[in-house]
Amino acid sequence: HLSNSDHFGASSPASEIERPRPLAGGPPRNDETQSRAVGKTLQHLLLRPLYQLYEIGLQRQVCIQPPPRHVGIILDGNRRYARKYGATDPHQIYALGARKLDDVLEWCCELRIPAVTLWAVSTDNLSRRSAAEVSGILAAIEAKLAALAQDPRIHQQRVRVKAAGRLEMLPAPTVAAIRAAEKATATYDDGLALTIAVAYGGHDEITDAVRTLLRAAANEGKALAEAIEAVTPAAIARHLYMAGLPDPDLIIRTSGENRLSGFLLWQSAYSELYFPAVNWPAFRKIDFLRAIRAFQQRRRRFGG
């Protein structure tokens, strides 16, 4: 398993603020660099009790109000995080991001959030990134899904795993890992609904939904005019990849980029958006709690 913890969230409140360890393959450090690193480590150790108290206060504050029904997260900033700490191997870079999933699942279960959707890789990523990088992304996804399927904590918490996207674009081993995780958790309908958006694009999802809708009309022998009349928002929604889930109340994009880039285009019409300036592998519990608190403090208008 990618995490050595006894529960989803390997990190206690204290470890949430620890400075990430230098990654293998990074440049050698001189004495001055090492001294600065030691100084920063001591500073973090001294601040740790304050962060513990802050996190406890945040969690108490968040638990007073209802949680969002569905949280979407765009997992951005893996490469920037890796560059900062000297990692260059794509497999290592994306394995770091995959480890963060354990924490997020623990936090969602603690707050009783019913659904979370994580955008792991887009259709654009698959077509535009280098072969080495795509290999690293898919290897991390396969390893994490295999771990989830066998993890007793997933079954104790009754986490249902599903994938959403153009899965036909993926290689056979990735699809096999997806199907194994889905099958292992298929009977859980009263716990956390975890959706992994992989080979996913918002334009693709809407296009595929309309195609499926029209194909169904054609199979029923409907005339063109009748099929056109059948294209309604409700009908399209029934054919989306994530049909049946509530629309996301909150969408978080890590790394500080202030855009959705096509994530859940149809479903995000009334979503609250939150853009923390922290890269995905460094995303902490206090960052997550701040996002939930910001959502709870907003007055939702739903077009009003």
Tab-separated table of C-alpha atoms in Angstrom:
chain	number	residue	atom	x	y	z
A	1	HIS	CA	0.000	0.000	0.000
A	2	LEU	CA	1.241	3.523	-0.719
A	3	SER	CA	0.525	4.588	2.859
A	4	ASN	CA	1.915	2.979	5.994
A	5	SER	CA	-0.759	4.454	8.257
A	6	ASP	CA	-3.205	2.641	10.496
A	7	HIS	CA	-6.072	4.646	8.991
A	8	PHE	CA	-6.684	6.595	5.779
A	9	GLY	CA	-5.008	9.751	7.107
A	10	ALA	CA	-1.490	8.644	7.840
A	11	SER	CA	-0.635	12.058	9.192
A	12	SER	CA	-1.667	13.206	12.614
A	13	PRO	CA	-2.287	16.941	13.082
A	14	ALA	CA	1.370	17.278	14.004
A	15	SER	CA	2.671	15.713	10.818
A	16	GLU	CA	0.399	17.859	8.662
A	17	ILE	CA	2.933	20.695	8.832
A	18	GLU	CA	6.146	18.764	8.459
A	19	ARG	CA	8.347	19.936	5.644
A	20	PRO	CA	8.446	17.283	2.891
A	21	ARG	CA	11.596	15.204	2.873
A	22	PRO	CA	14.029	15.822	-0.028
A	23	LEU	CA	13.147	13.529	-2.892
A	24	ALA	CA	15.512	10.958	-4.283
A	25	GLY	CA	17.444	12.205	-7.248
A	26	GLY	CA	17.623	15.804	-6.040
A	27	PRO	CA	20.799	17.895	-6.221
A	28	PRO	CA	23.415	17.482	-3.452
A	29	ARG	CA	23.250	20.031	-0.680
A	30	ASN	CA	26.112	22.246	0.433
A	31	ASP	CA	26.664	23.275	4.067
A	32	GLU	CA	24.724	26.531	3.713
A	33	THR	CA	21.734	24.770	2.144
A	34	GLN	CA	21.803	22.117	4.859
A	35	SER	CA	21.891	24.781	7.567
A	36	ARG	CA	18.868	26.526	6.076
A	37	ALA	CA	17.035	23.198	5.897
A	38	VAL	CA	17.800	22.462	9.557
A	39	GLY	CA	16.590	25.939	10.498
A	40	LYS	CA	13.319	25.478	8.654
A	41	THR	CA	12.818	22.063	10.236
A	42	LEU	CA	13.320	23.525	13.727
A	43	GLN	CA	10.906	26.337	12.904
A	44	HIS	CA	8.251	23.822	11.858
A	45	LEU	CA	8.803	21.794	15.026
A	46	LEU	CA	8.336	24.903	17.170
A	47	LEU	CA	5.175	25.897	15.285
A	48	ARG	CA	3.690	22.400	15.343
A	49	PRO	CA	1.659	22.841	18.584
A	50	LEU	CA	0.106	26.022	17.215
A	51	TYR	CA	-0.918	24.257	14.017
A	52	GLN	CA	-2.371	21.411	16.070
A	53	LEU	CA	-4.570	23.837	18.008
A	54	TYR	CA	-5.538	25.666	14.816
A	55	GLU	CA	-6.541	22.435	13.092
A	56	ILE	CA	-8.621	21.312	16.071
A	57	GLY	CA	-10.398	24.666	16.138
A	58	LEU	CA	-11.043	24.534	12.397
A	59	GLN	CA	-12.510	21.055	12.605
A	60	ARG	CA	-14.823	22.027	15.462
A	61	GLN	CA	-15.959	25.071	13.511
A	62	VAL	CA	-16.619	23.052	10.351
A	63	CYS	CA	-18.522	20.305	12.174
A	64	ILE	CA	-21.150	22.781	13.392
A	65	GLN	CA	-22.504	23.303	9.856
A	66	PRO	CA	-23.686	20.689	7.330
A	67	PRO	CA	-20.919	19.426	5.027
A	68	PRO	CA	-21.103	19.638	1.234
A	69	ARG	CA	-22.868	16.663	-0.326
A	70	HIS	CA	-20.275	16.311	-3.082
A	71	VAL	CA	-16.740	17.698	-3.299
A	72	GLY	CA	-14.787	17.734	-6.561
A	73	ILE	CA	-11.000	18.125	-6.458
A	74	ILE	CA	-8.673	18.919	-9.361
A	75	LEU	CA	-5.347	17.340	-8.416
A	76	ASP	CA	-3.024	20.013	-9.752
A	77	GLY	CA	0.591	20.847	-8.977
A	78	ASN	CA	2.305	17.444	-8.957
A	79	ARG	CA	5.085	18.519	-11.299
A	80	ARG	CA	5.649	21.881	-9.593
A	81	TYR	CA	5.921	20.174	-6.232
A	82	ALA	CA	8.369	17.630	-7.630
A	83	ARG	CA	10.558	20.297	-9.255
A	84	LYS	CA	10.771	22.152	-5.956
A	85	TYR	CA	12.195	19.083	-4.242
A	86	GLY	CA	14.330	17.746	-7.061
A	87	ALA	CA	12.295	14.809	-8.390
A	88	THR	CA	12.489	14.123	-12.114
A	89	ASP	CA	11.189	10.542	-12.474
A	90	PRO	CA	7.510	10.718	-13.560
A	91	HIS	CA	6.710	7.512	-11.665
A	92	GLN	CA	8.025	9.029	-8.449
A	93	ILE	CA	6.282	12.358	-9.084
A	94	TYR	CA	2.812	10.867	-9.466
A	95	ALA	CA	3.268	8.267	-6.739
A	96	LEU	CA	3.645	11.217	-4.350
A	97	GLY	CA	0.286	12.561	-5.435
A	98	ALA	CA	-1.357	9.146	-5.171
A	99	ARG	CA	-0.371	8.903	-1.504
A	100	LYS	CA	-2.403	12.019	-0.733
A	101	LEU	CA	-5.611	10.175	-1.626
A	102	ASP	CA	-5.499	8.251	1.672
A	103	ASP	CA	-5.615	11.502	3.616
A	104	VAL	CA	-8.485	12.938	1.597
A	105	LEU	CA	-10.579	9.801	2.067
A	106	GLU	CA	-10.007	9.956	5.815
A	107	TRP	CA	-10.985	13.626	5.984
A	108	CYS	CA	-14.145	13.061	3.948
A	109	CYS	CA	-15.173	10.140	6.136
A	110	GLU	CA	-14.539	12.173	9.303
A	111	LEU	CA	-16.780	14.988	8.033
A	112	ARG	CA	-19.380	12.550	6.622
A	113	ILE	CA	-19.131	13.950	3.106
A	114	PRO	CA	-21.169	11.556	0.946
A	115	ALA	CA	-19.307	11.928	-2.372
A	116	VAL	CA	-15.923	13.048	-3.660
A	117	THR	CA	-14.700	13.155	-7.253
A	118	LEU	CA	-10.978	13.426	-7.998
A	119	TRP	CA	-9.732	14.474	-11.433
A	120	ALA	CA	-6.641	12.357	-11.883
A	121	VAL	CA	-5.922	12.659	-15.629
A	122	SER	CA	-7.637	14.401	-18.519
A	123	THR	CA	-8.022	13.367	-22.127
A	124	ASP	CA	-5.723	16.281	-22.985
A	125	ASN	CA	-3.078	14.926	-20.598
A	126	LEU	CA	-3.145	11.572	-22.356
A	127	SER	CA	-2.754	13.088	-25.809
A	128	ARG	CA	-0.349	15.960	-25.095
A	129	ARG	CA	2.011	14.780	-22.358
A	130	SER	CA	5.144	12.767	-23.083
A	131	ALA	CA	4.979	8.990	-23.128
A	132	ALA	CA	7.146	8.831	-19.983
A	133	GLU	CA	4.858	11.182	-18.097
A	134	VAL	CA	1.687	9.388	-19.168
A	135	SER	CA	3.287	6.131	-18.070
A	136	GLY	CA	4.018	7.637	-14.646
A	137	ILE	CA	0.461	8.921	-14.248
A	138	LEU	CA	-1.136	5.617	-15.239
A	139	ALA	CA	1.249	3.564	-13.090
A	140	ALA	CA	0.294	5.649	-10.049
A	141	ILE	CA	-3.414	5.223	-10.800
A	142	GLU	CA	-3.065	1.462	-11.262
A	143	ALA	CA	-1.090	1.025	-8.033
A	144	LYS	CA	-3.494	3.138	-6.004
A	145	LEU	CA	-6.600	1.401	-7.358
A	146	ALA	CA	-5.067	-2.016	-6.675
A	147	ALA	CA	-4.309	-0.906	-3.123
A	148	LEU	CA	-7.821	0.467	-2.613
A	149	ALA	CA	-9.427	-2.777	-3.776
A	150	GLN	CA	-7.528	-4.719	-1.088
A	151	ASP	CA	-7.460	-2.133	1.696
A	152	PRO	CA	-9.570	-3.263	4.695
A	153	ARG	CA	-10.171	0.376	5.624
A	154	ILE	CA	-11.965	0.934	2.329
A	155	HIS	CA	-14.301	-1.931	3.177
A	156	GLN	CA	-14.761	-0.853	6.792
A	157	GLN	CA	-15.799	2.619	5.641
A	158	ARG	CA	-17.839	1.131	2.756
A	159	VAL	CA	-16.198	3.361	0.147
A	160	ARG	CA	-17.600	2.713	-3.322
A	161	VAL	CA	-15.037	3.273	-6.064
A	162	LYS	CA	-16.015	4.193	-9.605
A	163	ALA	CA	-14.191	5.633	-12.602
A	164	ALA	CA	-15.551	8.239	-15.015
A	165	GLY	CA	-14.202	9.147	-18.426
A	166	ARG	CA	-13.368	7.732	-21.833
A	167	LEU	CA	-11.928	4.533	-20.455
A	168	GLU	CA	-11.463	3.153	-23.967
A	169	MET	CA	-8.479	5.505	-24.258
A	170	LEU	CA	-6.678	3.702	-21.432
A	171	PRO	CA	-4.361	0.690	-21.707
A	172	ALA	CA	-5.675	-2.705	-20.633
A	173	PRO	CA	-3.793	-2.858	-17.272
A	174	THR	CA	-5.295	0.465	-16.177
A	175	VAL	CA	-8.806	-0.601	-17.163
A	176	ALA	CA	-8.298	-3.908	-15.342
A	177	ALA	CA	-7.260	-2.062	-12.147
A	178	ILE	CA	-10.333	0.177	-12.443
A	179	ARG	CA	-12.702	-2.750	-12.922
A	180	ALA	CA	-11.163	-4.669	-10.010
A	181	ALA	CA	-11.608	-1.720	-7.638
A	182	GLU	CA	-15.172	-1.153	-8.858
A	183	LYS	CA	-16.070	-4.825	-8.441
A	184	ALA	CA	-14.529	-5.047	-4.968
A	185	THR	CA	-16.658	-2.128	-3.705
A	186	ALA	CA	-19.762	-2.444	-5.887
A	187	THR	CA	-22.134	-3.396	-3.062
A	188	TYR	CA	-21.381	-0.320	-0.927
A	189	ASP	CA	-24.175	2.186	-1.396
A	190	ASP	CA	-24.280	3.718	2.079
A	191	GLY	CA	-20.722	4.997	2.463
A	192	LEU	CA	-18.491	7.463	0.631
A	193	ALA	CA	-18.889	7.492	-3.164
A	194	LEU	CA	-15.385	7.935	-4.578
A	195	THR	CA	-15.212	8.731	-8.290
A	196	ILE	CA	-11.862	8.831	-10.080
A	197	ALA	CA	-12.108	10.991	-13.213
A	198	VAL	CA	-9.591	9.426	-15.571
A	199	ALA	CA	-9.327	10.059	-19.312
A	200	TYR	CA	-11.926	12.681	-18.474
A	201	GLY	CA	-12.867	15.956	-20.165
A	202	GLY	CA	-15.936	18.066	-19.538
A	203	HIS	CA	-16.612	18.653	-23.231
A	204	ASP	CA	-16.190	14.930	-23.871
A	205	GLU	CA	-18.671	14.062	-21.122
A	206	ILE	CA	-21.391	16.335	-22.528
A	207	THR	CA	-20.718	15.165	-26.095
A	208	ASP	CA	-20.908	11.516	-25.077
A	209	ALA	CA	-24.111	12.130	-23.107
A	210	VAL	CA	-25.848	13.723	-26.106
A	211	ARG	CA	-24.626	10.968	-28.418
A	212	THR	CA	-25.921	8.301	-26.040
A	213	LEU	CA	-29.253	10.083	-25.768
A	214	LEU	CA	-29.667	10.340	-29.540
A	215	ARG	CA	-28.522	6.767	-30.062
A	216	ALA	CA	-31.169	5.577	-27.614
A	217	ALA	CA	-33.802	7.582	-29.489
A	218	ALA	CA	-32.677	6.040	-32.783
A	219	ASN	CA	-32.804	2.542	-31.292
A	220	GLU	CA	-36.385	3.246	-30.240
A	221	GLY	CA	-37.236	4.154	-33.836
A	222	LYS	CA	-37.930	7.807	-33.119
A	223	ALA	CA	-37.981	10.270	-36.022
A	224	LEU	CA	-35.373	13.051	-36.084
A	225	ALA	CA	-37.829	15.725	-34.950
A	226	GLU	CA	-38.955	13.544	-32.059
A	227	ALA	CA	-35.355	12.776	-31.081
A	228	ILE	CA	-34.501	16.490	-31.076
A	229	GLU	CA	-37.404	17.208	-28.736
A	230	ALA	CA	-36.057	14.527	-26.389
A	231	VAL	CA	-32.823	16.512	-25.870
A	232	THR	CA	-33.531	18.289	-22.582
A	233	PRO	CA	-31.254	19.190	-19.653
A	234	ALA	CA	-32.792	16.429	-17.547
A	235	ALA	CA	-32.309	13.866	-20.326
A	236	ILE	CA	-28.689	14.871	-20.863
A	237	ALA	CA	-28.018	14.706	-17.104
A	238	ARG	CA	-29.254	11.108	-17.031
A	239	HIS	CA	-26.560	10.119	-19.547
A	240	LEU	CA	-23.566	11.845	-17.964
A	241	TYR	CA	-20.664	9.731	-16.700
A	242	MET	CA	-21.639	10.480	-13.095
A	243	ALA	CA	-25.407	10.270	-13.426
A	244	GLY	CA	-27.018	9.645	-10.072
A	245	LEU	CA	-24.549	11.669	-8.019
A	246	PRO	CA	-25.543	15.083	-6.697
A	247	ASP	CA	-23.916	17.998	-8.488
A	248	PRO	CA	-20.762	19.120	-6.653
A	249	ASP	CA	-21.422	21.732	-3.986
A	250	LEU	CA	-17.720	22.560	-3.778
A	251	ILE	CA	-14.881	22.258	-6.281
A	252	ILE	CA	-11.283	22.633	-5.103
A	253	ARG	CA	-8.348	23.097	-7.442
A	254	THR	CA	-4.944	22.871	-5.819
A	255	SER	CA	-1.813	24.737	-6.989
A	256	GLY	CA	-3.427	28.189	-7.102
A	257	GLU	CA	-4.638	28.002	-10.691
A	258	ASN	CA	-7.999	29.815	-10.836
A	259	ARG	CA	-9.858	27.853	-13.502
A	260	LEU	CA	-11.766	24.613	-13.916
A	261	SER	CA	-10.128	23.549	-17.206
A	262	GLY	CA	-13.233	21.585	-18.178
A	263	PHE	CA	-13.829	19.744	-14.912
A	264	LEU	CA	-17.494	18.817	-14.405
A	265	LEU	CA	-18.629	21.510	-16.835
A	266	TRP	CA	-22.264	20.450	-16.792
A	267	GLN	CA	-22.489	19.759	-13.059
A	268	SER	CA	-20.585	22.839	-11.799
A	269	ALA	CA	-23.157	25.489	-12.790
A	270	TYR	CA	-23.838	26.338	-9.140
A	271	SER	CA	-20.715	24.930	-7.495
A	272	GLU	CA	-18.728	27.030	-5.068
A	273	LEU	CA	-15.083	27.253	-6.156
A	274	TYR	CA	-11.984	27.293	-3.952
A	275	PHE	CA	-8.399	27.690	-5.207
A	276	PRO	CA	-5.745	27.116	-2.504
A	277	ALA	CA	-2.186	28.076	-3.437
A	278	VAL	CA	-0.760	24.702	-2.433
A	279	ASN	CA	0.362	21.915	-4.736
A	280	TRP	CA	-1.569	18.660	-4.557
A	281	PRO	CA	1.063	16.458	-2.814
A	282	ALA	CA	1.421	19.139	-0.087
A	283	PHE	CA	-2.347	19.559	0.441
A	284	ARG	CA	-2.932	19.462	4.203
A	285	LYS	CA	-5.915	18.822	6.388
A	286	ILE	CA	-6.023	22.503	7.346
A	287	ASP	CA	-6.203	23.384	3.633
A	288	PHE	CA	-9.142	21.009	3.226
A	289	LEU	CA	-10.890	22.319	6.340
A	290	ARG	CA	-10.415	25.904	5.162
A	291	ALA	CA	-12.076	24.999	1.871
A	292	ILE	CA	-15.037	23.427	3.685
A	293	ARG	CA	-15.316	26.434	5.997
A	294	ALA	CA	-15.246	28.841	3.044
A	295	PHE	CA	-18.047	26.839	1.419
A	296	GLN	CA	-20.124	26.930	4.594
A	297	GLN	CA	-19.681	30.685	4.931
A	298	ARG	CA	-20.915	31.473	1.430
A	299	ARG	CA	-24.508	32.344	0.635
A	300	ARG	CA	-25.524	30.116	-2.234
A	301	ARG	CA	-27.890	31.756	-4.717
A	302	PHE	CA	-28.458	29.095	-7.410
A	303	GLY	CA	-28.895	31.690	-10.129
A	304	GLY	CA	-30.744	34.215	-7.984
